[in-house]
Structure formats: C-alpha cells, structure tokens
mmCIF file of C-alpha atoms in Angstrom:
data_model
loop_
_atom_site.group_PDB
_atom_site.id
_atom_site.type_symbol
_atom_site.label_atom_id
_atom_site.label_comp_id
_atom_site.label_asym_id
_atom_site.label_seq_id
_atom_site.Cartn_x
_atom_site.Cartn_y
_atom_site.Cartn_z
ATOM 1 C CA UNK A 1 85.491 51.600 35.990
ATOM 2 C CA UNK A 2 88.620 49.387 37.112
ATOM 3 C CA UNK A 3 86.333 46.975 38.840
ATOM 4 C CA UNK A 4 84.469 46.527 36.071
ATOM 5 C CA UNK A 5 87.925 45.835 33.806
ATOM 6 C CA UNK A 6 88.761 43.842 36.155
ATOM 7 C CA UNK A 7 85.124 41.588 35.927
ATOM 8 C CA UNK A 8 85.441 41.243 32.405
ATOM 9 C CA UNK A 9 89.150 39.664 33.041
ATOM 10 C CA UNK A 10 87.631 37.460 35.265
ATOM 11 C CA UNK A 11 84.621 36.701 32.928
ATOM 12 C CA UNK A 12 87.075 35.726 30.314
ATOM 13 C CA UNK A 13 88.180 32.881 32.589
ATOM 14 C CA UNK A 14 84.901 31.768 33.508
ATOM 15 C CA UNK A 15 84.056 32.019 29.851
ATOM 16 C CA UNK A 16 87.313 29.381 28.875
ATOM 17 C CA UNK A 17 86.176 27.129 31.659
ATOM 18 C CA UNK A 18 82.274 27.455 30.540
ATOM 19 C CA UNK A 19 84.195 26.840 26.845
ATOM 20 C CA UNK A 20 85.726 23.440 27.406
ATOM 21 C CA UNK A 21 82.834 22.619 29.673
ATOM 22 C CA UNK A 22 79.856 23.213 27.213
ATOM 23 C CA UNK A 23 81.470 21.857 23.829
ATOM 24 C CA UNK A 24 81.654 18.946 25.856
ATOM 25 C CA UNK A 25 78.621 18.663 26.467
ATOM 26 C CA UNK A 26 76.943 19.995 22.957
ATOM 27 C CA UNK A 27 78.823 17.632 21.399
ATOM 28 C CA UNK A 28 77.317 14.641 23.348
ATOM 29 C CA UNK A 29 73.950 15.845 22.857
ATOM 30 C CA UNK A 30 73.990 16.678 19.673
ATOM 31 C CA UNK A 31 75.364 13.115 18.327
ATOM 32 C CA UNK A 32 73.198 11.222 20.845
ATOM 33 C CA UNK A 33 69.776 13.519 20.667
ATOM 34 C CA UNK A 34 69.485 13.292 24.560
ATOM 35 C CA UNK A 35 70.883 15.607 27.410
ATOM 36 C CA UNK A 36 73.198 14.430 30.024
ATOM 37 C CA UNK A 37 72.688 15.187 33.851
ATOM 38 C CA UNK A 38 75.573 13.132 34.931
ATOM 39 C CA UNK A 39 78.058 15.302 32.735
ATOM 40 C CA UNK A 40 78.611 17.660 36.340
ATOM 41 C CA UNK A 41 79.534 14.442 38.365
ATOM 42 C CA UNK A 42 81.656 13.735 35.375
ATOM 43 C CA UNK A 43 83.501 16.693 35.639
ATOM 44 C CA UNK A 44 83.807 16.013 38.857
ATOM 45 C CA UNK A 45 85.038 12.845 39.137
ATOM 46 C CA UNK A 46 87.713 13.821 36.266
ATOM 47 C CA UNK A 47 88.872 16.351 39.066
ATOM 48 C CA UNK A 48 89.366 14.107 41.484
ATOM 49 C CA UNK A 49 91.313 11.481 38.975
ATOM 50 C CA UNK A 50 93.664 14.081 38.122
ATOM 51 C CA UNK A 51 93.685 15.116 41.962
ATOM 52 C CA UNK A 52 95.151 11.208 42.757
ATOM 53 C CA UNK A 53 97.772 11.042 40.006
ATOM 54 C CA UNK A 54 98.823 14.371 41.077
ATOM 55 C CA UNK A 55 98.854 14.860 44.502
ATOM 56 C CA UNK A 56 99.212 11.123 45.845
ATOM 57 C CA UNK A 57 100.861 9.353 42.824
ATOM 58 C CA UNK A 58 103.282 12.132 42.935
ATOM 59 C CA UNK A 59 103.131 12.432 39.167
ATOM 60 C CA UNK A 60 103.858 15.887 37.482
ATOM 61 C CA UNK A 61 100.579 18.018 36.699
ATOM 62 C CA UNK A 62 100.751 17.761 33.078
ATOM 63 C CA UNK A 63 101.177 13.806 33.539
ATOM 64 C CA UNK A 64 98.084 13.387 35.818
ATOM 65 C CA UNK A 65 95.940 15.218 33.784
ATOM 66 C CA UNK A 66 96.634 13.178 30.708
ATOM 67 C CA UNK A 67 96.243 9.868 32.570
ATOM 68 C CA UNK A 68 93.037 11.990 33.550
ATOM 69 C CA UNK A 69 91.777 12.109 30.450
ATOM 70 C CA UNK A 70 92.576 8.701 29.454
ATOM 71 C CA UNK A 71 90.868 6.995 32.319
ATOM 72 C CA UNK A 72 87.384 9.165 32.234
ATOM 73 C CA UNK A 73 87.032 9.152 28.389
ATOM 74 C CA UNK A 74 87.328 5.198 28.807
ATOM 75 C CA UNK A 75 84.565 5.744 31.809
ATOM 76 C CA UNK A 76 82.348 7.715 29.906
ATOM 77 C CA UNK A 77 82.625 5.367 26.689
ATOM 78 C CA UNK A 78 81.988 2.252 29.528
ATOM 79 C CA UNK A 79 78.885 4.147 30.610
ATOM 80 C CA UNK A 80 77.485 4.829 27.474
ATOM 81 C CA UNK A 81 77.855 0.899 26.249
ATOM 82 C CA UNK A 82 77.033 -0.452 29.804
ATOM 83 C CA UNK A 83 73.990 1.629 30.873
ATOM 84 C CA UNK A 84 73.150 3.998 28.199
ATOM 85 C CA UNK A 85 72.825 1.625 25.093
ATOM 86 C CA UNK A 86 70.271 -0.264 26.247
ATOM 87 C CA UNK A 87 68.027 1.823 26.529
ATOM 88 C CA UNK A 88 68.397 3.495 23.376
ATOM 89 C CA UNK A 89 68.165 0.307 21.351
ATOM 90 C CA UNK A 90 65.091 -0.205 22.997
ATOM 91 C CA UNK A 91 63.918 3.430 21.692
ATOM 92 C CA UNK A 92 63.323 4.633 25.387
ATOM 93 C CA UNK A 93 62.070 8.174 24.819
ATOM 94 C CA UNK A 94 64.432 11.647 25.428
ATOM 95 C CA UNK A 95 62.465 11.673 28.960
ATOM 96 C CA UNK A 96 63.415 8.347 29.875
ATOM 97 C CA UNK A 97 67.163 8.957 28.726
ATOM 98 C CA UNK A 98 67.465 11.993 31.140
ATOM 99 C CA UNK A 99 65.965 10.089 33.987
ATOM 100 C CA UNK A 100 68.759 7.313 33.405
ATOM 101 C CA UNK A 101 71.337 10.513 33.251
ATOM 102 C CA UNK A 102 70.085 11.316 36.781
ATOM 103 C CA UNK A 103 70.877 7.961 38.107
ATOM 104 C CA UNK A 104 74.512 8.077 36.340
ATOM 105 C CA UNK A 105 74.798 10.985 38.500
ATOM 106 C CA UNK A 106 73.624 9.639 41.464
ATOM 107 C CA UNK A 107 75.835 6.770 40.786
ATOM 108 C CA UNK A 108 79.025 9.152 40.557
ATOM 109 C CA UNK A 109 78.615 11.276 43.030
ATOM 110 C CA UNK A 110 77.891 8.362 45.230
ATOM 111 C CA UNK A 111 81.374 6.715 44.137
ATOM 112 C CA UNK A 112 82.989 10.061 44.646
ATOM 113 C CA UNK A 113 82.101 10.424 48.194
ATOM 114 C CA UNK A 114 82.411 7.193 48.905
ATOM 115 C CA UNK A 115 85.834 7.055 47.989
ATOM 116 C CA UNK A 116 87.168 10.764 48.969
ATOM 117 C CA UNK A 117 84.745 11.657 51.016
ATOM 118 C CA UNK A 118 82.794 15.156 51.462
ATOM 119 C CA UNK A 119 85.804 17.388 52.537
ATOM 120 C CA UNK A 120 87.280 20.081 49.863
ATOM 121 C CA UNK A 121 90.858 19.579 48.177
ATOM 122 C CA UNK A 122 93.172 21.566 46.017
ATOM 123 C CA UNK A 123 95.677 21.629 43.831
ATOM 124 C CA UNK A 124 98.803 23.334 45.193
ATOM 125 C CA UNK A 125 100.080 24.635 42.292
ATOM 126 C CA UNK A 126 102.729 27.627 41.561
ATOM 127 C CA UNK A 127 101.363 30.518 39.805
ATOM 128 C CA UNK A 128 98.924 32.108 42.133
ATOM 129 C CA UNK A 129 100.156 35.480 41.933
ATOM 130 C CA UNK A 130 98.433 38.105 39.846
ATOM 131 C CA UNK A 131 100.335 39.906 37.169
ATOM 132 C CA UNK A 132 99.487 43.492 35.675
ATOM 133 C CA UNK A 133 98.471 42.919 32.527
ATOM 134 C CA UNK A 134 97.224 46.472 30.880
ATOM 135 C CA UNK A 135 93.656 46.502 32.267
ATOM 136 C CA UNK A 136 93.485 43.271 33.553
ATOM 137 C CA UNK A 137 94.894 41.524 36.683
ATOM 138 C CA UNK A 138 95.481 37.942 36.152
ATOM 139 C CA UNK A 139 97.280 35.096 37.617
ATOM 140 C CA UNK A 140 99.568 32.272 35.511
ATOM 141 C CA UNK A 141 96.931 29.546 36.138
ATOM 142 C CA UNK A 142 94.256 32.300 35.073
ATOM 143 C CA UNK A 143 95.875 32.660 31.988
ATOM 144 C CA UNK A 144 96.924 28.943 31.254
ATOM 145 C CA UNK A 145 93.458 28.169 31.199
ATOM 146 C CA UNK A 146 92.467 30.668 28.909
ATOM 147 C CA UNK A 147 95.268 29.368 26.261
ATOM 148 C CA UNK A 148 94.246 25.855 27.258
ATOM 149 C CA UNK A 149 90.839 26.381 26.019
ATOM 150 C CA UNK A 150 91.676 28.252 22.912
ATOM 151 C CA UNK A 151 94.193 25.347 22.326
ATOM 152 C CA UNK A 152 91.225 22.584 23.042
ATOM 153 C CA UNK A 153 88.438 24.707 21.049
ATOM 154 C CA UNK A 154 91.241 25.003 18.469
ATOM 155 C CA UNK A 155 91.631 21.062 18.137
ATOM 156 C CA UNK A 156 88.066 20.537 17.992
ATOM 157 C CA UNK A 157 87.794 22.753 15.310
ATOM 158 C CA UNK A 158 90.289 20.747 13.317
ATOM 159 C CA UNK A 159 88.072 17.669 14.500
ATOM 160 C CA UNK A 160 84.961 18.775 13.149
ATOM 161 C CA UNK A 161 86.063 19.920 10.079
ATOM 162 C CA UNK A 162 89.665 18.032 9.157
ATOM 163 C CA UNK A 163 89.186 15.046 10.217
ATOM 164 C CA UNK A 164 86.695 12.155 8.457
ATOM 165 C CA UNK A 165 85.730 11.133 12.351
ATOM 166 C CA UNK A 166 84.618 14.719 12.546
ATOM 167 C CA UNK A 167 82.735 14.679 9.143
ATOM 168 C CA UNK A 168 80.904 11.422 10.578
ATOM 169 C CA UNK A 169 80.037 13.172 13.547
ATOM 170 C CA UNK A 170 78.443 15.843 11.671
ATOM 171 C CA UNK A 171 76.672 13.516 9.868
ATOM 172 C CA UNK A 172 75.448 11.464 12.313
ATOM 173 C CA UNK A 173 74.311 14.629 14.826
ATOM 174 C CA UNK A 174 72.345 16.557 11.335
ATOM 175 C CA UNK A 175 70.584 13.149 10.218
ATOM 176 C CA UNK A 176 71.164 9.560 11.624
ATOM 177 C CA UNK A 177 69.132 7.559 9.618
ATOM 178 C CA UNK A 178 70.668 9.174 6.634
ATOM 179 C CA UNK A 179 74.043 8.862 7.766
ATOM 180 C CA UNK A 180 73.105 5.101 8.015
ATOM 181 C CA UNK A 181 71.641 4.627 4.830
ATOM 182 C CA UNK A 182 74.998 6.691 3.426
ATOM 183 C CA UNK A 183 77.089 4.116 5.030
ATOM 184 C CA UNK A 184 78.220 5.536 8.090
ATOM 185 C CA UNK A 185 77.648 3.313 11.450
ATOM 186 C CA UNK A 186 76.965 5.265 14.611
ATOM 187 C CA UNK A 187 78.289 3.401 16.604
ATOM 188 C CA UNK A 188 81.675 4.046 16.543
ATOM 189 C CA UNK A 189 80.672 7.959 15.867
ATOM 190 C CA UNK A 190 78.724 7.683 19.437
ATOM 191 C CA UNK A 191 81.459 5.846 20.999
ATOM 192 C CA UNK A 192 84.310 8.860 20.134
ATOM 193 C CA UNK A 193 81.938 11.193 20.874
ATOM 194 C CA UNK A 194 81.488 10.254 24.277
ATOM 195 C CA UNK A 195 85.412 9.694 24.638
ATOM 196 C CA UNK A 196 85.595 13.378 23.690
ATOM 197 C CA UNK A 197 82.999 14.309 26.370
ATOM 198 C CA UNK A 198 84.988 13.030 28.980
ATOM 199 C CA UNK A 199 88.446 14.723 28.294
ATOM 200 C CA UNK A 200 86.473 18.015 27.546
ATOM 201 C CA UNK A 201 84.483 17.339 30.493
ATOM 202 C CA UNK A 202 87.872 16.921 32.707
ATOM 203 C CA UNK A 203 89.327 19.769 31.173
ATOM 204 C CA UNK A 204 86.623 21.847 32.617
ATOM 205 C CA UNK A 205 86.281 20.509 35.678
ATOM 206 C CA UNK A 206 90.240 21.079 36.156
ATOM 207 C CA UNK A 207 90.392 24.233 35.010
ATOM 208 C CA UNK A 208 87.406 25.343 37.341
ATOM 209 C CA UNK A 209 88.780 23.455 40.255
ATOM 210 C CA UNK A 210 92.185 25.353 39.852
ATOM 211 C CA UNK A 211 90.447 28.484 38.960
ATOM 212 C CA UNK A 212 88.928 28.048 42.524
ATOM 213 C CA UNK A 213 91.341 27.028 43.998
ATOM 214 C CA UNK A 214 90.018 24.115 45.860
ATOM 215 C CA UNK A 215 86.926 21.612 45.073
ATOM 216 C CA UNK A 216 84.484 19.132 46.815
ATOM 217 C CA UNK A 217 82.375 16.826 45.483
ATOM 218 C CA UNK A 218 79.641 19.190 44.541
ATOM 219 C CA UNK A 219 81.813 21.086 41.989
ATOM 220 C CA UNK A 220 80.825 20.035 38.994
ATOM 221 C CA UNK A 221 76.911 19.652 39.480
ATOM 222 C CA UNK A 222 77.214 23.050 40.917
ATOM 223 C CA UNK A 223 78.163 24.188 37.769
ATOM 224 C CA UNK A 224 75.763 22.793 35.563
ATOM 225 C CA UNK A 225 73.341 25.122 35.071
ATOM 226 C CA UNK A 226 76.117 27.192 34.014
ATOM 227 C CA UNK A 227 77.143 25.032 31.157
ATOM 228 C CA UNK A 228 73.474 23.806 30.138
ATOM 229 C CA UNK A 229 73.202 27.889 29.940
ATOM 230 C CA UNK A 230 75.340 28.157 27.854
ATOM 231 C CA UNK A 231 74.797 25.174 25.451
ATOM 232 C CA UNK A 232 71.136 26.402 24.734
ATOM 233 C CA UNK A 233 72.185 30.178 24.615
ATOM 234 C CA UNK A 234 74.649 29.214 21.896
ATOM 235 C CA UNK A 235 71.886 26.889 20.126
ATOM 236 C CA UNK A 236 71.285 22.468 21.395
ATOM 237 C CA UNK A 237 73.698 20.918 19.502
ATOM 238 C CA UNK A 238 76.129 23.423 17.827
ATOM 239 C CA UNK A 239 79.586 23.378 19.898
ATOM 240 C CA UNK A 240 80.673 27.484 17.744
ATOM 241 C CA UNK A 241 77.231 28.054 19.084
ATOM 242 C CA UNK A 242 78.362 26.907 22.988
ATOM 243 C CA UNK A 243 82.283 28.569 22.454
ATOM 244 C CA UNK A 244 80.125 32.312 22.072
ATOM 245 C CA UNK A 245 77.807 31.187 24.420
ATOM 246 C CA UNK A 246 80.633 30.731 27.220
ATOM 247 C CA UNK A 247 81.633 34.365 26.239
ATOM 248 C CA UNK A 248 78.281 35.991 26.689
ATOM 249 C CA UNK A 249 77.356 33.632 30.207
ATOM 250 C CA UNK A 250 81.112 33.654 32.167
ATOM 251 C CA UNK A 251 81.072 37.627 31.243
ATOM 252 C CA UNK A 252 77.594 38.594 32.009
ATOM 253 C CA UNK A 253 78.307 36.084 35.690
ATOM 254 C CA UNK A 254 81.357 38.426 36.820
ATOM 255 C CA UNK A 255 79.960 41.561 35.936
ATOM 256 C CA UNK A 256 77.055 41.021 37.381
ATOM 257 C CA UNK A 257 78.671 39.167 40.069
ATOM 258 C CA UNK A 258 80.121 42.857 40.961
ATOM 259 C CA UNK A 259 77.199 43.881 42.592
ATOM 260 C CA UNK A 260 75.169 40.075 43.680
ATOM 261 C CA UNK A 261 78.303 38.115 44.365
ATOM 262 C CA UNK A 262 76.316 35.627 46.269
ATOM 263 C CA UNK A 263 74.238 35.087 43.506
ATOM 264 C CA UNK A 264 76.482 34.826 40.309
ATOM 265 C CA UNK A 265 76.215 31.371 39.166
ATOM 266 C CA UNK A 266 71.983 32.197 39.514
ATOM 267 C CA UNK A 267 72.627 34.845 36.632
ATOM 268 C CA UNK A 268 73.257 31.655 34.521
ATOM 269 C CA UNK A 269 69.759 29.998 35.648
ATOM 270 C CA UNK A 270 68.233 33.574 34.342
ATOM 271 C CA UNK A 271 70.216 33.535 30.996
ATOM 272 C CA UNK A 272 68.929 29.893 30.504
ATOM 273 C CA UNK A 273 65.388 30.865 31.076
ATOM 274 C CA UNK A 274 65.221 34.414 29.002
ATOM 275 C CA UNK A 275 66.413 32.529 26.111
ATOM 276 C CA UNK A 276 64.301 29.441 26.607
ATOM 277 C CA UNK A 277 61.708 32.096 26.422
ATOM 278 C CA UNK A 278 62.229 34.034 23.680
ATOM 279 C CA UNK A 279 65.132 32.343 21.801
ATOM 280 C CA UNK A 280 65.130 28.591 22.279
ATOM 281 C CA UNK A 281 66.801 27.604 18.819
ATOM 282 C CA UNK A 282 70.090 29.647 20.358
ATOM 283 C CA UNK A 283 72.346 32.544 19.342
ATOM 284 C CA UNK A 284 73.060 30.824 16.011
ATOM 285 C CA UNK A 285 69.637 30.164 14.148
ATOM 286 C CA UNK A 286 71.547 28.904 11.002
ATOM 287 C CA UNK A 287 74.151 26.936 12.271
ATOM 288 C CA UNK A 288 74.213 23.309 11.931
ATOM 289 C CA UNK A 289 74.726 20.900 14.688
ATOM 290 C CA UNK A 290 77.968 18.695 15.558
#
C-alpha cells in the first residue's frame, strides 16, 4: 500500500508538469483551430534557454527562467508571424497546418543539436532530498513545481476570465468570424496566445527537466504524447478540461508505472486512444473552449 502512496505523490508531479504543459498547448489550439507538433521541441528548446542563462551566464535560477520565458514567447510569436501566417491566410487546410508543425519541429530540434549537441545536461540545483510528508515522500523541487503550477493555472484563470485579453481569447477560440464581425481582431488575440504558449510551454519543459533531473534534446518530443493525452482527455480546446486531464494521465502513468516502469509514458498513448475511441469531445462535454 506505501508504494502505491507513494505513486500517487509522484503522479501529482507528473500531473503539475502535464498541467503547465497541456494548457499550453490547448490554449494554442483552441485560438488557432490547428494542433502543434513543434510544441515538444518548444519545450525543449525553452529548457535549454533557461539551461544557458543559468548554468553559463551564471545568472540566479529564478532570473534565467524569466529571461526564459521572455526570449521563447518572442520565438514562438516570430514563428507564428514568420512561418505559420502564411499559410493560414492562404486557408491551407488543418492537415497542411500540422505538416508545417512537423517541419517547425524539425527545424528546432535541428537548431538544438546543432548548437548543444546530443549529450544530456542538468540543472544542479539544491533541494534534492526527499522530505516525509504524511504519506508522501517528496523532494523541495518536487514540491516547487507543484505550487508553480497551481500558481501558473491560477494566473491563467484570472486571464481567461479577468482580463478583456482573456475575454477576446474566448471569443476568438468559440467563434472567429463572429468575434470579427463583433469587433474583435485576431490578430493580436493569436499573437498573445502564442506568447502564452511559449512561457507555459517553458514552464513545462523546466519543471520536467528538473523533475528528471537531467535532459537531452529529445525531452520534450518525448513527452508529447503525454500532453496531446491529456489535452483531448480533458476535451480539444478547453485548458479546465487539460488542468483535470493532467490529474487523471500523470496519476494513472505512476501507478501504473509501479508495475511496467519501462513502459509508463506508453500508458499515455493508451489513454489518448481509449478516449479517442469512445470519448473524443473530452472529459468536459459542456465546457466551452479558450
């Protein structure tokens, strides 16, 4: 019975990473109508930003994450303008979208080796040993990314439903047309939302690089199914929908990662497919999107 305590501790954490991960990437999709296949590389790459101001600028943690987040949501903005635009003005079907997604990816992960090469790094950060907390056994960093997710699903709450950016971007991802005709441009609404996907898209991939404890260039796309899991358990589109769909996915991985370790993240790939199956609209039917 303690092992099993002790899985749903560690599903908890792989549920806050899965979190910051999949609102990410709900959001993006939901305001833009087409999935992204390069989000993994940009996790990735958000890693290894944070990584440089850290560990070679010298700059504290907090510092080179921030910078972090700065630099990809300004990348991800740049590649939906630069390579991404295009091809929606020209009304390039969803299948034509996701194609170009590939070749972002491609593109990153091309840059990333190319620049750090294919070896693994880490963060060396304090914090690593685990504390006894009632049933649970959890380090510092274990819990700091738990309360940094909260905190970041927390914010986005206030986004969505505060703020008149948020408003728009409800608008825009329910009806764009008749967000248009009520005055609303999309533009700008697609441009935050994709500088949003990048710092939730770093978040992840920094919380599961530290979770980790190191990370290569394959971390984030190795993840993917993971998040794309949990964005259609919790409905396409609906980022309360992806927060309980991290929940369900990172505990359902560790428990069942108790008995098939090796195969954890393919409980994920299973989740994805049972619900593509028999529940494709997602975990919340009524919900709205973005």
């Amino acid at each position: 019975m303690s092992f099993f305590i002790q899985a749903i501790g560690f599903g908890l954490v792989t549920a806050a990473v899965l979190a910051l991960a999949g609102v990410g990437l709900t959001l993006q999709f939901g305001v833009t109508n087409y999935a992204n296949f390069a989000y993994g590389d940009m996790m990735t790459l958000g890693v290894y930003l944070t990584w440089v101001f850290f560990a070679i600028a010298h700059l504290t943690f907090v510092l080179a994450l921030l910078l972090a987040l700065v630099c990809m949501a300004a990348i991800c903005v740049a590649t939906a303008e630069v390579i991404m635009r295009p091809f929606v003005l020209r009304g390039s079907p969803p299948l034509i979208l996701l194609i170009v997604t590939f070749g972002v990816s491609l593109i990153l992960n091309s840059i990333i080796l190319a620049i750090w090469g294919a070896g693994s790094e880490a963060f060396q950060l304090p914090g690593t040993q685990p504390l006894d907390l009632g049933p649970f056994l959890l380090t510092p960093l274990q819990l700091l990314i738990i309360g940094t997710s909260v905190a970041a699903m927390f914010v986005v709450h206030l986004l969505l439903t505060r703020t008149s950016m948020g408003k728009r971007m409800r608008a825009v991802s329910d009806n764009r047309e008749l967000a248009r005709v009520s005055g609303i441009s999309p533009t700008p609404v697609i441009r935050a939302t994709w500088a949003l996907t990048g710092v939730l898209a770093t978040l992840g991939g920094v919380a599961l690089a530290v979770d980790a404890s190191q990370f290569s260039p394959g971390l984030g796309e190795g993840f993917l199914f993971a998040i794309f899991a949990v964005v259609i358990l919790g409905g396409v589109g609906k980022p309360y929908g992806a927060m309980l769909g991290a929940l369900v996915v990172g505990v359902v991985t560790e428990v069942i990662g108790l008995w098939i370790p090796q195969y954890k993240l393919d409980v994920a790939f299973v989740v994805l497919i049972v619900v593509l199956l028999f529940r494709p609209e997602g975990l919340i039917r009524s919900a709205g999107k973005a």
